[in-house]
Tab-separated table of N, CA and C in Angstrom:
chain	number	residue	atom	x	y	z
Z	934	MET	N	-67.063	80.089	180.493
Z	934	MET	CA	-66.276	80.821	181.469
Z	934	MET	C	-66.655	82.300	181.401
Z	935	LYS	N	-66.605	82.971	182.538
Z	935	LYS	CA	-66.989	84.372	182.606
Z	935	LYS	C	-65.784	85.274	182.817
Z	936	ILE	N	-65.859	86.443	182.193
Z	936	ILE	CA	-64.843	87.478	182.340
Z	936	ILE	C	-65.566	88.769	182.679
Z	937	LYS	N	-65.097	89.458	183.709
Z	937	LYS	CA	-65.668	90.754	184.044
Z	937	LYS	C	-65.269	91.758	182.976
Z	938	VAL	N	-66.229	92.527	182.481
Z	938	VAL	CA	-65.986	93.493	181.407
Z	938	VAL	C	-65.724	94.867	182.005
Z	939	GLY	N	-64.704	95.528	181.500
Z	939	GLY	CA	-64.415	96.904	181.890
Z	939	GLY	C	-64.579	97.810	180.687
Z	940	ILE	N	-65.164	98.951	180.892
Z	940	ILE	CA	-65.367	99.924	179.825
Z	940	ILE	C	-64.415	101.088	180.052
Z	941	SER	N	-63.720	101.497	179.004
Z	941	SER	CA	-62.751	102.573	179.108
Z	941	SER	C	-63.277	103.816	178.399
Z	942	ASN	N	-63.264	104.935	179.099
Z	942	ASN	CA	-63.676	106.204	178.516
Z	942	ASN	C	-62.517	106.760	177.691
Z	943	HIS	N	-62.756	107.875	177.002
Z	943	HIS	CA	-61.640	108.479	176.271
Z	943	HIS	C	-60.544	108.863	177.269
Z	944	HIS	N	-59.291	108.736	176.817
Z	944	HIS	CA	-58.141	109.020	177.662
Z	944	HIS	C	-56.902	109.166	176.787
Z	945	VAL	N	-55.790	109.563	177.395
Z	945	VAL	CA	-54.540	109.695	176.650
Z	945	VAL	C	-53.419	108.960	177.364
Z	946	HIS	N	-52.481	108.474	176.563
Z	946	HIS	CA	-51.209	107.940	177.034
Z	946	HIS	C	-50.162	108.902	176.510
Z	947	LEU	N	-49.243	109.329	177.347
Z	947	LEU	CA	-48.268	110.326	176.947
Z	947	LEU	C	-46.852	109.779	176.908
Z	948	SER	N	-46.093	110.271	175.928
Z	948	SER	CA	-44.653	110.038	175.903
Z	948	SER	C	-44.012	111.003	176.893
Z	949	LYS	N	-42.766	110.766	177.236
Z	949	LYS	CA	-42.031	111.676	178.127
Z	949	LYS	C	-41.940	113.064	177.496
Z	950	GLU	N	-41.696	113.114	176.180
Z	950	GLU	CA	-41.630	114.397	175.472
Z	950	GLU	C	-42.937	115.184	175.634
Z	951	ALA	N	-44.067	114.521	175.399
Z	951	ALA	CA	-45.365	115.194	175.518
Z	951	ALA	C	-45.619	115.635	176.960
Z	952	LEU	N	-45.299	114.770	177.925
Z	952	LEU	CA	-45.490	115.110	179.335
Z	952	LEU	C	-44.684	116.353	179.704
Z	953	ASN	N	-43.431	116.419	179.247
Z	953	ASN	CA	-42.584	117.577	179.541
Z	953	ASN	C	-43.152	118.857	178.944
Z	954	ILE	N	-43.673	118.782	177.733
Z	954	ILE	CA	-44.259	119.957	177.095
Z	954	ILE	C	-45.535	120.387	177.810
Z	955	LEU	N	-46.374	119.433	178.139
Z	955	LEU	CA	-47.687	119.746	178.727
Z	955	LEU	C	-47.619	120.177	180.182
Z	956	PHE	N	-46.686	119.593	180.959
Z	956	PHE	CA	-46.662	119.835	182.403
Z	956	PHE	C	-45.351	120.436	182.911
Z	957	GLY	N	-44.358	120.547	182.046
Z	957	GLY	CA	-43.077	121.110	182.451
Z	957	GLY	C	-41.996	120.048	182.509
Z	958	GLU	N	-40.789	120.472	182.230
Z	958	GLU	CA	-39.630	119.572	182.179
Z	958	GLU	C	-39.471	118.809	183.493
Z	959	GLY	N	-39.335	117.487	183.378
Z	959	GLY	CA	-39.101	116.644	184.546
Z	959	GLY	C	-40.341	116.293	185.354
Z	960	TYR	N	-41.513	116.688	184.878
Z	960	TYR	CA	-42.750	116.414	185.623
Z	960	TYR	C	-43.004	114.904	185.697
Z	961	GLU	N	-43.546	114.445	186.815
Z	961	GLU	CA	-43.910	113.041	187.002
Z	961	GLU	C	-45.407	112.943	187.269
Z	962	LEU	N	-46.075	112.011	186.602
Z	962	LEU	CA	-47.499	111.777	186.841
Z	962	LEU	C	-47.720	111.259	188.253
Z	963	THR	N	-48.874	111.604	188.827
Z	963	THR	CA	-49.243	111.105	190.154
Z	963	THR	C	-50.446	110.179	190.038
Z	964	VAL	N	-50.499	109.176	190.893
Z	964	VAL	CA	-51.508	108.121	190.812
Z	964	VAL	C	-52.807	108.549	191.499
Z	965	LYS	N	-53.895	108.521	190.737
Z	965	LYS	CA	-55.241	108.696	191.296
Z	965	LYS	C	-55.759	107.334	191.752
Z	966	SER	N	-55.661	106.330	190.849
Z	966	SER	CA	-56.068	104.972	191.199
Z	966	SER	C	-55.376	103.979	190.273
Z	967	MET	N	-55.061	102.832	190.814
Z	967	MET	CA	-54.441	101.775	190.024
Z	967	MET	C	-55.510	101.089	189.177
Z	968	LEU	N	-55.129	100.652	187.991
Z	968	LEU	CA	-56.036	99.937	187.098
Z	968	LEU	C	-55.803	98.444	187.223
Z	969	LEU	N	-56.667	97.656	186.591
Z	969	LEU	CA	-56.530	96.202	186.672
Z	969	LEU	C	-55.234	95.703	186.056
Z	970	GLN	N	-54.780	96.350	184.981
Z	970	GLN	CA	-53.550	95.915	184.329
Z	970	GLN	C	-52.347	96.332	185.173
Z	971	LYS	N	-51.411	95.420	185.357
Z	971	LYS	CA	-50.245	95.658	186.214
Z	971	LYS	C	-49.540	96.962	185.840
Z	972	GLU	N	-49.229	97.746	186.838
Z	972	GLU	CA	-48.464	98.986	186.733
Z	972	GLU	C	-49.178	100.110	185.985
Z	973	GLN	N	-50.403	99.880	185.531
Z	973	GLN	CA	-51.173	100.913	184.836
Z	973	GLN	C	-52.007	101.672	185.867
Z	974	PHE	N	-52.131	102.998	185.666
Z	974	PHE	CA	-52.911	103.790	186.615
Z	974	PHE	C	-53.605	104.961	185.934
Z	975	ALA	N	-54.719	105.353	186.522
Z	975	ALA	CA	-55.372	106.605	186.151
Z	975	ALA	C	-54.635	107.691	186.916
Z	976	ALA	N	-54.131	108.675	186.189
Z	976	ALA	CA	-53.374	109.755	186.819
Z	976	ALA	C	-54.317	110.837	187.337
Z	977	ASN	N	-53.859	111.574	188.324
Z	977	ASN	CA	-54.610	112.741	188.781
Z	977	ASN	C	-54.670	113.808	187.697
Z	978	GLU	N	-53.632	113.867	186.868
Z	978	GLU	CA	-53.517	114.900	185.854
Z	978	GLU	C	-54.500	114.668	184.706
Z	979	GLN	N	-54.995	115.768	184.172
Z	979	GLN	CA	-55.912	115.743	183.043
Z	979	GLN	C	-55.478	116.782	182.015
Z	980	VAL	N	-55.941	116.615	180.797
Z	980	VAL	CA	-55.623	117.530	179.712
Z	980	VAL	C	-56.906	117.895	178.963
Z	981	THR	N	-56.760	118.824	178.028
Z	981	THR	CA	-57.845	119.203	177.128
Z	981	THR	C	-57.461	118.772	175.727
Z	982	LEU	N	-58.409	118.215	174.989
Z	982	LEU	CA	-58.203	117.853	173.591
Z	982	LEU	C	-58.891	118.901	172.725
Z	983	GLU	N	-58.237	119.304	171.627
Z	983	GLU	CA	-58.841	120.286	170.733
Z	983	GLU	C	-58.606	119.905	169.281
Z	984	ARG	N	-59.677	120.048	168.495
Z	984	ARG	CA	-59.602	119.805	167.051
Z	984	ARG	C	-60.792	120.502	166.404
Z	985	ASN	N	-60.562	121.140	165.289
Z	985	ASN	CA	-61.609	121.819	164.523
Z	985	ASN	C	-62.411	122.805	165.363
Z	986	GLY	N	-61.733	123.494	166.279
Z	986	GLY	CA	-62.384	124.500	167.099
Z	986	GLY	C	-63.239	123.952	168.227
Z	987	LYS	N	-63.219	122.643	168.417
Z	987	LYS	CA	-64.005	122.015	169.488
Z	987	LYS	C	-63.061	121.427	170.522
Z	988	LYS	N	-63.493	121.485	171.782
Z	988	LYS	CA	-62.656	121.019	172.890
Z	988	LYS	C	-63.382	119.981	173.740
Z	989	LEU	N	-62.598	119.050	174.259
Z	989	LEU	CA	-63.039	118.148	175.324
Z	989	LEU	C	-62.084	118.382	176.483
Z	990	GLU	N	-62.628	118.802	177.607
Z	990	GLU	CA	-61.804	119.101	178.771
Z	990	GLU	C	-61.830	117.945	179.763
Z	991	HIS	N	-60.894	117.981	180.693
Z	991	HIS	CA	-60.816	117.004	181.794
Z	991	HIS	C	-60.634	115.569	181.288
Z	992	ILE	N	-59.744	115.405	180.320
Z	992	ILE	CA	-59.458	114.081	179.780
Z	992	ILE	C	-58.344	113.448	180.615
Z	993	ARG	N	-58.637	112.280	181.138
Z	993	ARG	CA	-57.725	111.579	182.043
Z	993	ARG	C	-56.484	111.075	181.310
Z	994	ILE	N	-55.350	111.157	181.966
Z	994	ILE	CA	-54.117	110.550	181.480
Z	994	ILE	C	-53.987	109.183	182.138
Z	995	VAL	N	-53.631	108.181	181.351
Z	995	VAL	CA	-53.353	106.852	181.877
Z	995	VAL	C	-51.844	106.654	181.853
Z	996	GLY	N	-51.292	106.356	183.008
Z	996	GLY	CA	-49.850	106.178	183.139
Z	996	GLY	C	-49.493	104.727	183.282
Z	997	PRO	N	-48.195	104.443	183.276
Z	997	PRO	CA	-47.075	105.374	183.250
Z	997	PRO	C	-46.832	105.909	181.844
Z	998	VAL	N	-45.802	106.774	181.705
Z	998	VAL	CA	-45.484	107.299	180.381
Z	998	VAL	C	-45.130	106.140	179.453
Z	999	ARG	N	-45.361	106.352	178.179
Z	999	ARG	CA	-45.109	105.342	177.153
Z	999	ARG	C	-44.071	105.847	176.164
Z	1000	PRO	N	-43.597	104.970	175.303
Z	1000	PRO	CA	-42.653	105.427	174.278
Z	1000	PRO	C	-43.312	106.343	173.238
Z	1001	TYR	N	-44.636	106.347	173.164
Z	1001	TYR	CA	-45.367	107.144	172.184
Z	1001	TYR	C	-46.605	107.753	172.840
Z	1002	THR	N	-47.107	108.818	172.231
Z	1002	THR	CA	-48.347	109.446	172.688
Z	1002	THR	C	-49.500	108.857	171.892
Z	1003	GLN	N	-50.581	108.533	172.602
Z	1003	GLN	CA	-51.768	107.973	171.958
Z	1003	GLN	C	-53.008	108.580	172.600
Z	1004	VAL	N	-53.916	109.065	171.757
Z	1004	VAL	CA	-55.210	109.575	172.202
Z	1004	VAL	C	-56.244	108.522	171.835
Z	1005	GLU	N	-56.970	108.027	172.842
Z	1005	GLU	CA	-58.022	107.034	172.591
Z	1005	GLU	C	-59.375	107.707	172.779
Z	1006	LEU	N	-60.108	107.799	171.672
Z	1006	LEU	CA	-61.420	108.429	171.680
Z	1006	LEU	C	-62.528	107.390	171.704
Z	1007	LEU	N	-63.720	107.844	171.973
Z	1007	LEU	CA	-64.924	107.047	171.796
Z	1007	LEU	C	-65.424	107.299	170.379
Z	1008	GLU	N	-66.189	106.364	169.829
Z	1008	GLU	CA	-66.699	106.567	168.472
Z	1008	GLU	C	-67.527	107.852	168.368
Z	1009	LYS	N	-68.281	108.180	169.419
Z	1009	LYS	CA	-69.092	109.404	169.359
Z	1009	LYS	C	-68.223	110.662	169.328
Z	1010	ASP	N	-66.971	110.582	169.807
Z	1010	ASP	CA	-66.061	111.728	169.754
Z	1010	ASP	C	-65.680	112.066	168.315
Z	1011	ASN	N	-65.641	111.060	167.431
Z	1011	ASN	CA	-65.375	111.314	166.011
Z	1011	ASN	C	-66.384	112.316	165.453
Z	1012	GLU	N	-67.633	112.078	165.739
Z	1012	GLU	CA	-68.696	112.969	165.251
Z	1012	GLU	C	-68.542	114.363	165.855
Z	1013	TYR	N	-68.288	114.430	167.148
Z	1013	TYR	CA	-68.142	115.717	167.824
Z	1013	TYR	C	-67.013	116.542	167.201
Z	1014	PHE	N	-65.854	115.916	166.981
Z	1014	PHE	CA	-64.697	116.620	166.429
Z	1014	PHE	C	-64.729	116.731	164.903
Z	1015	GLY	N	-65.627	115.989	164.243
Z	1015	GLY	CA	-65.666	116.004	162.784
Z	1015	GLY	C	-64.466	115.324	162.157
Z	1016	ILE	N	-64.030	114.215	162.773
Z	1016	ILE	CA	-62.861	113.476	162.287
Z	1016	ILE	C	-63.225	112.009	162.066
Z	1017	HIS	N	-62.250	111.239	161.625
Z	1017	HIS	CA	-62.461	109.808	161.378
Z	1017	HIS	C	-61.322	109.003	161.994
Z	1018	ALA	N	-61.185	109.081	163.314
Z	1018	ALA	CA	-60.168	108.270	163.996
Z	1018	ALA	C	-60.515	106.799	163.768
Z	1019	PRO	N	-59.568	106.024	163.264
Z	1019	PRO	CA	-59.855	104.632	162.939
Z	1019	PRO	C	-59.971	103.751	164.186
Z	1020	VAL	N	-60.769	102.694	164.067
Z	1020	VAL	CA	-60.860	101.686	165.120
Z	1020	VAL	C	-59.680	100.743	164.928
Z	1021	ARG	N	-58.799	100.724	165.933
Z	1021	ARG	CA	-57.566	99.942	165.817
Z	1021	ARG	C	-57.106	99.439	167.173
Z	1022	ALA	N	-56.142	98.521	167.104
Z	1022	ALA	CA	-55.482	98.054	168.319
Z	1022	ALA	C	-54.579	99.161	168.846
Z	1023	SER	N	-54.436	99.212	170.148
Z	1023	SER	CA	-53.538	100.167	170.780
Z	1023	SER	C	-52.148	100.050	170.167
Z	1024	GLY	N	-51.551	101.209	169.864
Z	1024	GLY	CA	-50.219	101.243	169.286
Z	1024	GLY	C	-50.194	101.253	167.772
Z	1025	ASP	N	-51.309	100.924	167.130
Z	1025	ASP	CA	-51.392	100.935	165.660
Z	1025	ASP	C	-51.830	102.331	165.226
Z	1026	LEU	N	-50.861	103.236	165.117
Z	1026	LEU	CA	-51.168	104.656	164.938
Z	1026	LEU	C	-50.874	105.195	163.542
Z	1027	GLU	N	-50.219	104.425	162.699
Z	1027	GLU	CA	-49.823	104.933	161.388
Z	1027	GLU	C	-51.035	105.439	160.608
Z	1028	ASN	N	-50.915	106.654	160.074
Z	1028	ASN	CA	-51.980	107.290	159.296
Z	1028	ASN	C	-53.290	107.430	160.063
Z	1029	SER	N	-53.187	107.601	161.368
Z	1029	SER	CA	-54.388	107.856	162.163
Z	1029	SER	C	-54.600	109.368	162.239
Z	1030	GLU	N	-55.586	109.803	162.989
Z	1030	GLU	CA	-55.911	111.226	163.108
Z	1030	GLU	C	-54.901	111.943	164.011
Z	1031	SER	N	-54.958	113.260	163.971
Z	1031	SER	CA	-54.114	114.112	164.811
Z	1031	SER	C	-54.998	114.981	165.690
Z	1032	MET	N	-54.426	115.433	166.819
Z	1032	MET	CA	-55.207	116.180	167.800
Z	1032	MET	C	-54.259	117.042	168.615
Z	1033	MET	N	-54.712	118.226	168.981
Z	1033	MET	CA	-53.944	119.080	169.869
Z	1033	MET	C	-54.278	118.696	171.313
Z	1034	ILE	N	-53.230	118.517	172.125
Z	1034	ILE	CA	-53.400	118.234	173.547
Z	1034	ILE	C	-52.909	119.464	174.302
Z	1035	ILE	N	-53.753	119.967	175.189
Z	1035	ILE	CA	-53.435	121.189	175.933
Z	1035	ILE	C	-53.270	120.847	177.404
Z	1036	GLY	N	-52.132	121.245	177.962
Z	1036	GLY	CA	-51.856	121.051	179.374
Z	1036	GLY	C	-51.643	122.380	180.057
Z	1037	PRO	N	-51.364	122.369	181.344
Z	1037	PRO	CA	-51.194	123.622	182.085
Z	1037	PRO	C	-49.946	124.414	181.699
Z	1038	LYS	N	-48.946	123.754	181.081
Z	1038	LYS	CA	-47.693	124.441	180.754
Z	1038	LYS	C	-47.427	124.549	179.260
Z	1039	GLY	N	-48.242	123.890	178.436
Z	1039	GLY	CA	-47.962	123.949	177.011
Z	1039	GLY	C	-48.954	123.158	176.183
Z	1040	VAL	N	-48.692	123.176	174.872
Z	1040	VAL	CA	-49.547	122.510	173.895
Z	1040	VAL	C	-48.697	121.515	173.114
Z	1041	TYR	N	-49.224	120.317	172.925
Z	1041	TYR	CA	-48.526	119.272	172.184
Z	1041	TYR	C	-49.406	118.845	171.018
Z	1042	MET	N	-48.857	118.854	169.812
Z	1042	MET	CA	-49.593	118.388	168.645
Z	1042	MET	C	-49.333	116.902	168.480
Z	1043	ALA	N	-50.348	116.109	168.745
Z	1043	ALA	CA	-50.243	114.648	168.663
Z	1043	ALA	C	-50.568	114.225	167.233
Z	1044	ASN	N	-49.554	114.249	166.382
Z	1044	ASN	CA	-49.734	113.894	164.977
Z	1044	ASN	C	-49.818	112.391	164.809
Z	1045	SER	N	-50.791	111.954	164.018
Z	1045	SER	CA	-50.997	110.533	163.743
Z	1045	SER	C	-50.958	109.718	165.033
Z	1046	SER	N	-51.785	110.138	165.992
Z	1046	SER	CA	-51.786	109.549	167.341
Z	1046	SER	C	-53.176	109.253	167.879
Z	1047	VAL	N	-54.220	109.426	167.070
Z	1047	VAL	CA	-55.597	109.357	167.573
Z	1047	VAL	C	-56.334	108.169	166.968
Z	1048	ILE	N	-56.828	107.297	167.850
Z	1048	ILE	CA	-57.601	106.127	167.422
Z	1048	ILE	C	-58.829	105.955	168.318
Z	1049	VAL	N	-59.727	105.102	167.869
Z	1049	VAL	CA	-60.758	104.514	168.717
Z	1049	VAL	C	-60.262	103.093	168.967
Z	1050	ALA	N	-59.999	102.764	170.211
Z	1050	ALA	CA	-59.439	101.439	170.521
Z	1050	ALA	C	-60.436	100.341	170.147
Z	1051	ASN	N	-59.922	99.301	169.503
Z	1051	ASN	CA	-60.801	98.185	169.181
Z	1051	ASN	C	-61.191	97.447	170.460
Z	1052	ARG	N	-62.264	96.689	170.369
Z	1052	ARG	CA	-62.653	95.871	171.527
Z	1052	ARG	C	-61.597	94.782	171.690
Z	1053	HIS	N	-61.191	94.582	172.939
Z	1053	HIS	CA	-60.148	93.589	173.186
Z	1053	HIS	C	-60.259	93.049	174.607
Z	1054	ILE	N	-59.613	91.921	174.803
Z	1054	ILE	CA	-59.553	91.287	176.116
Z	1054	ILE	C	-58.085	91.073	176.458
Z	1055	HIS	N	-57.666	91.603	177.600
Z	1055	HIS	CA	-56.308	91.371	178.086
Z	1055	HIS	C	-56.274	90.024	178.803
Z	1056	MET	N	-55.253	89.234	178.526
Z	1056	MET	CA	-55.091	87.934	179.178
Z	1056	MET	C	-53.620	87.652	179.432
Z	1057	SER	N	-53.360	86.939	180.516
Z	1057	SER	CA	-52.021	86.394	180.744
Z	1057	SER	C	-51.879	85.157	179.858
Z	1058	PRO	N	-50.661	84.680	179.646
Z	1058	PRO	CA	-50.491	83.448	178.862
Z	1058	PRO	C	-51.260	82.262	179.443
Z	1059	SER	N	-51.325	82.151	180.777
Z	1059	SER	CA	-52.061	81.019	181.365
Z	1059	SER	C	-53.567	81.172	181.152
Z	1060	ASP	N	-54.077	82.404	181.213
Z	1060	ASP	CA	-55.505	82.624	180.917
Z	1060	ASP	C	-55.801	82.238	179.468
Z	1061	ALA	N	-54.932	82.666	178.551
Z	1061	ALA	CA	-55.139	82.363	177.133
Z	1061	ALA	C	-55.164	80.856	176.910
Z	1062	ALA	N	-54.262	80.141	177.574
Z	1062	ALA	CA	-54.244	78.682	177.446
Z	1062	ALA	C	-55.542	78.085	177.964
Z	1063	SER	N	-56.057	78.616	179.084
Z	1063	SER	CA	-57.315	78.116	179.651
Z	1063	SER	C	-58.487	78.312	178.701
Z	1064	PHE	N	-58.475	79.432	177.977
Z	1064	PHE	CA	-59.568	79.738	177.048
Z	1064	PHE	C	-59.314	79.160	175.656
Z	1065	GLY	N	-58.124	78.612	175.420
Z	1065	GLY	CA	-57.824	78.027	174.114
Z	1065	GLY	C	-57.648	79.071	173.020
Z	1066	VAL	N	-57.096	80.243	173.388
Z	1066	VAL	CA	-56.866	81.313	172.407
Z	1066	VAL	C	-55.415	81.757	172.480
Z	1067	LYS	N	-54.994	82.550	171.483
Z	1067	LYS	CA	-53.637	83.078	171.481
Z	1067	LYS	C	-53.668	84.559	171.118
Z	1068	ASP	N	-52.556	85.232	171.359
Z	1068	ASP	CA	-52.448	86.653	171.077
Z	1068	ASP	C	-52.788	86.926	169.613
Z	1069	GLY	N	-53.648	87.907	169.399
Z	1069	GLY	CA	-54.027	88.290	168.044
Z	1069	GLY	C	-55.287	87.614	167.522
Z	1070	ASP	N	-55.764	86.561	168.217
Z	1070	ASP	CA	-57.022	85.930	167.802
Z	1070	ASP	C	-58.172	86.922	167.931
Z	1071	TYR	N	-59.209	86.701	167.158
Z	1071	TYR	CA	-60.456	87.460	167.271
Z	1071	TYR	C	-61.574	86.483	167.589
Z	1072	ILE	N	-62.400	86.861	168.561
Z	1072	ILE	CA	-63.515	86.012	168.963
Z	1072	ILE	C	-64.789	86.835	169.047
Z	1073	ASP	N	-65.932	86.172	169.097
Z	1073	ASP	CA	-67.214	86.804	169.375
Z	1073	ASP	C	-67.578	86.429	170.801
Z	1074	ILE	N	-68.125	87.380	171.539
Z	1074	ILE	CA	-68.477	87.099	172.932
Z	1074	ILE	C	-69.906	87.531	173.217
Z	1075	ASP	N	-70.530	86.806	174.122
Z	1075	ASP	CA	-71.842	87.176	174.634
Z	1075	ASP	C	-71.642	87.862	175.965
Z	1076	ALA	N	-72.323	88.970	176.146
Z	1076	ALA	CA	-72.213	89.730	177.393
Z	1076	ALA	C	-73.583	89.775	178.053
Z	1077	PHE	N	-73.578	89.565	179.368
Z	1077	PHE	CA	-74.813	89.548	180.136
Z	1077	PHE	C	-74.752	90.586	181.235
Z	1078	SER	N	-75.850	91.260	181.452
Z	1078	SER	CA	-76.016	92.158	182.592
Z	1078	SER	C	-77.420	91.932	183.109
Z	1079	GLY	N	-77.514	91.143	184.166
Z	1079	GLY	CA	-78.852	90.778	184.646
Z	1079	GLY	C	-79.541	89.933	183.599
Z	1080	THR	N	-80.700	90.372	183.130
Z	1080	THR	CA	-81.437	89.624	182.117
Z	1080	THR	C	-81.156	90.125	180.704
Z	1081	ARG	N	-80.321	91.159	180.595
Z	1081	ARG	CA	-80.005	91.715	179.277
Z	1081	ARG	C	-78.778	91.020	178.691
Z	1082	LYS	N	-78.827	90.779	177.389
Z	1082	LYS	CA	-77.741	90.079	176.717
Z	1082	LYS	C	-77.395	90.825	175.432
Z	1083	THR	N	-76.114	90.855	175.115
Z	1083	THR	CA	-75.667	91.421	173.854
Z	1083	THR	C	-74.510	90.586	173.334
Z	1084	ARG	N	-74.199	90.710	172.070
Z	1084	ARG	CA	-73.075	89.983	171.478
Z	1084	ARG	C	-72.140	91.006	170.841
Z	1085	TRP	N	-70.846	90.829	171.126
Z	1085	TRP	CA	-69.818	91.648	170.507
Z	1085	TRP	C	-69.025	90.760	169.564
Z	1086	PHE	N	-68.841	91.246	168.363
Z	1086	PHE	CA	-68.115	90.508	167.336
Z	1086	PHE	C	-66.695	91.052	167.203
Z	1087	ASP	N	-65.797	90.185	166.768
Z	1087	ASP	CA	-64.424	90.581	166.460
Z	1087	ASP	C	-63.724	91.275	167.624
Z	1088	VAL	N	-63.732	90.625	168.769
Z	1088	VAL	CA	-63.027	91.110	169.956
Z	1088	VAL	C	-61.622	90.507	169.928
Z	1089	GLN	N	-60.614	91.361	169.948
Z	1089	GLN	CA	-59.235	90.905	169.826
Z	1089	GLN	C	-58.700	90.380	171.161
Z	1090	ILE	N	-57.973	89.296	171.101
Z	1090	ILE	CA	-57.294	88.743	172.278
Z	1090	ILE	C	-55.892	89.341	172.328
Z	1091	ARG	N	-55.535	89.899	173.476
Z	1091	ARG	CA	-54.200	90.470	173.670
Z	1091	ARG	C	-53.559	89.744	174.848
Z	1092	VAL	N	-52.453	89.073	174.590
Z	1092	VAL	CA	-51.796	88.230	175.596
Z	1092	VAL	C	-50.434	88.818	175.932
Z	1093	ASN	N	-50.185	88.941	177.241
Z	1093	ASN	CA	-48.908	89.450	177.722
Z	1093	ASN	C	-48.764	89.027	179.180
Z	1094	GLU	N	-47.527	88.790	179.608
Z	1094	GLU	CA	-47.254	88.413	180.993
Z	1094	GLU	C	-47.812	89.435	182.003
Z	1095	ASN	N	-47.860	90.702	181.604
Z	1095	ASN	CA	-48.334	91.751	182.507
Z	1095	ASN	C	-49.844	91.960	182.468
Z	1096	PHE	N	-50.559	91.245	181.604
Z	1096	PHE	CA	-52.011	91.436	181.477
Z	1096	PHE	C	-52.753	90.527	182.455
Z	1097	ARG	N	-53.898	91.052	182.880
Z	1097	ARG	CA	-54.828	90.289	183.727
Z	1097	ARG	C	-56.214	90.387	183.117
Z	1098	LEU	N	-57.020	89.359	183.306
Z	1098	LEU	CA	-58.414	89.422	182.836
Z	1098	LEU	C	-59.138	90.567	183.519
């Protein structure tokens, strides 16, 4: 069976507290484009990330707001910032890296909020049943692009009613 692969660039998820600090009290994110996952969107708003005197500007916010702030970096961003953000599942933030987030109205220190998201596949419960997997399983997958092939190991299965392949 085939699954279309999506690649996610570095981005941030913000709590209401962080959004208020960065953009002003009561600010609401605006939708640039809807994502494949239900109710998830790329926001028009962007922020700057700063650590160790280095900055990454124009970092997209993914909405809607969440109960916690999370910065998702690429592995190459670790080298750029001189940090060691761990490869983890979304939401697994304990003892992770910290990063300053700069917005137009303020600065938010995202303590223990920075990870490199592990490779994962979002699935609905019916998709998971079709593939014979369950939430939390790890699988190896072969990926094809034309005549090129690669294999990814230890890809986590994430199952939720709101997820789509």
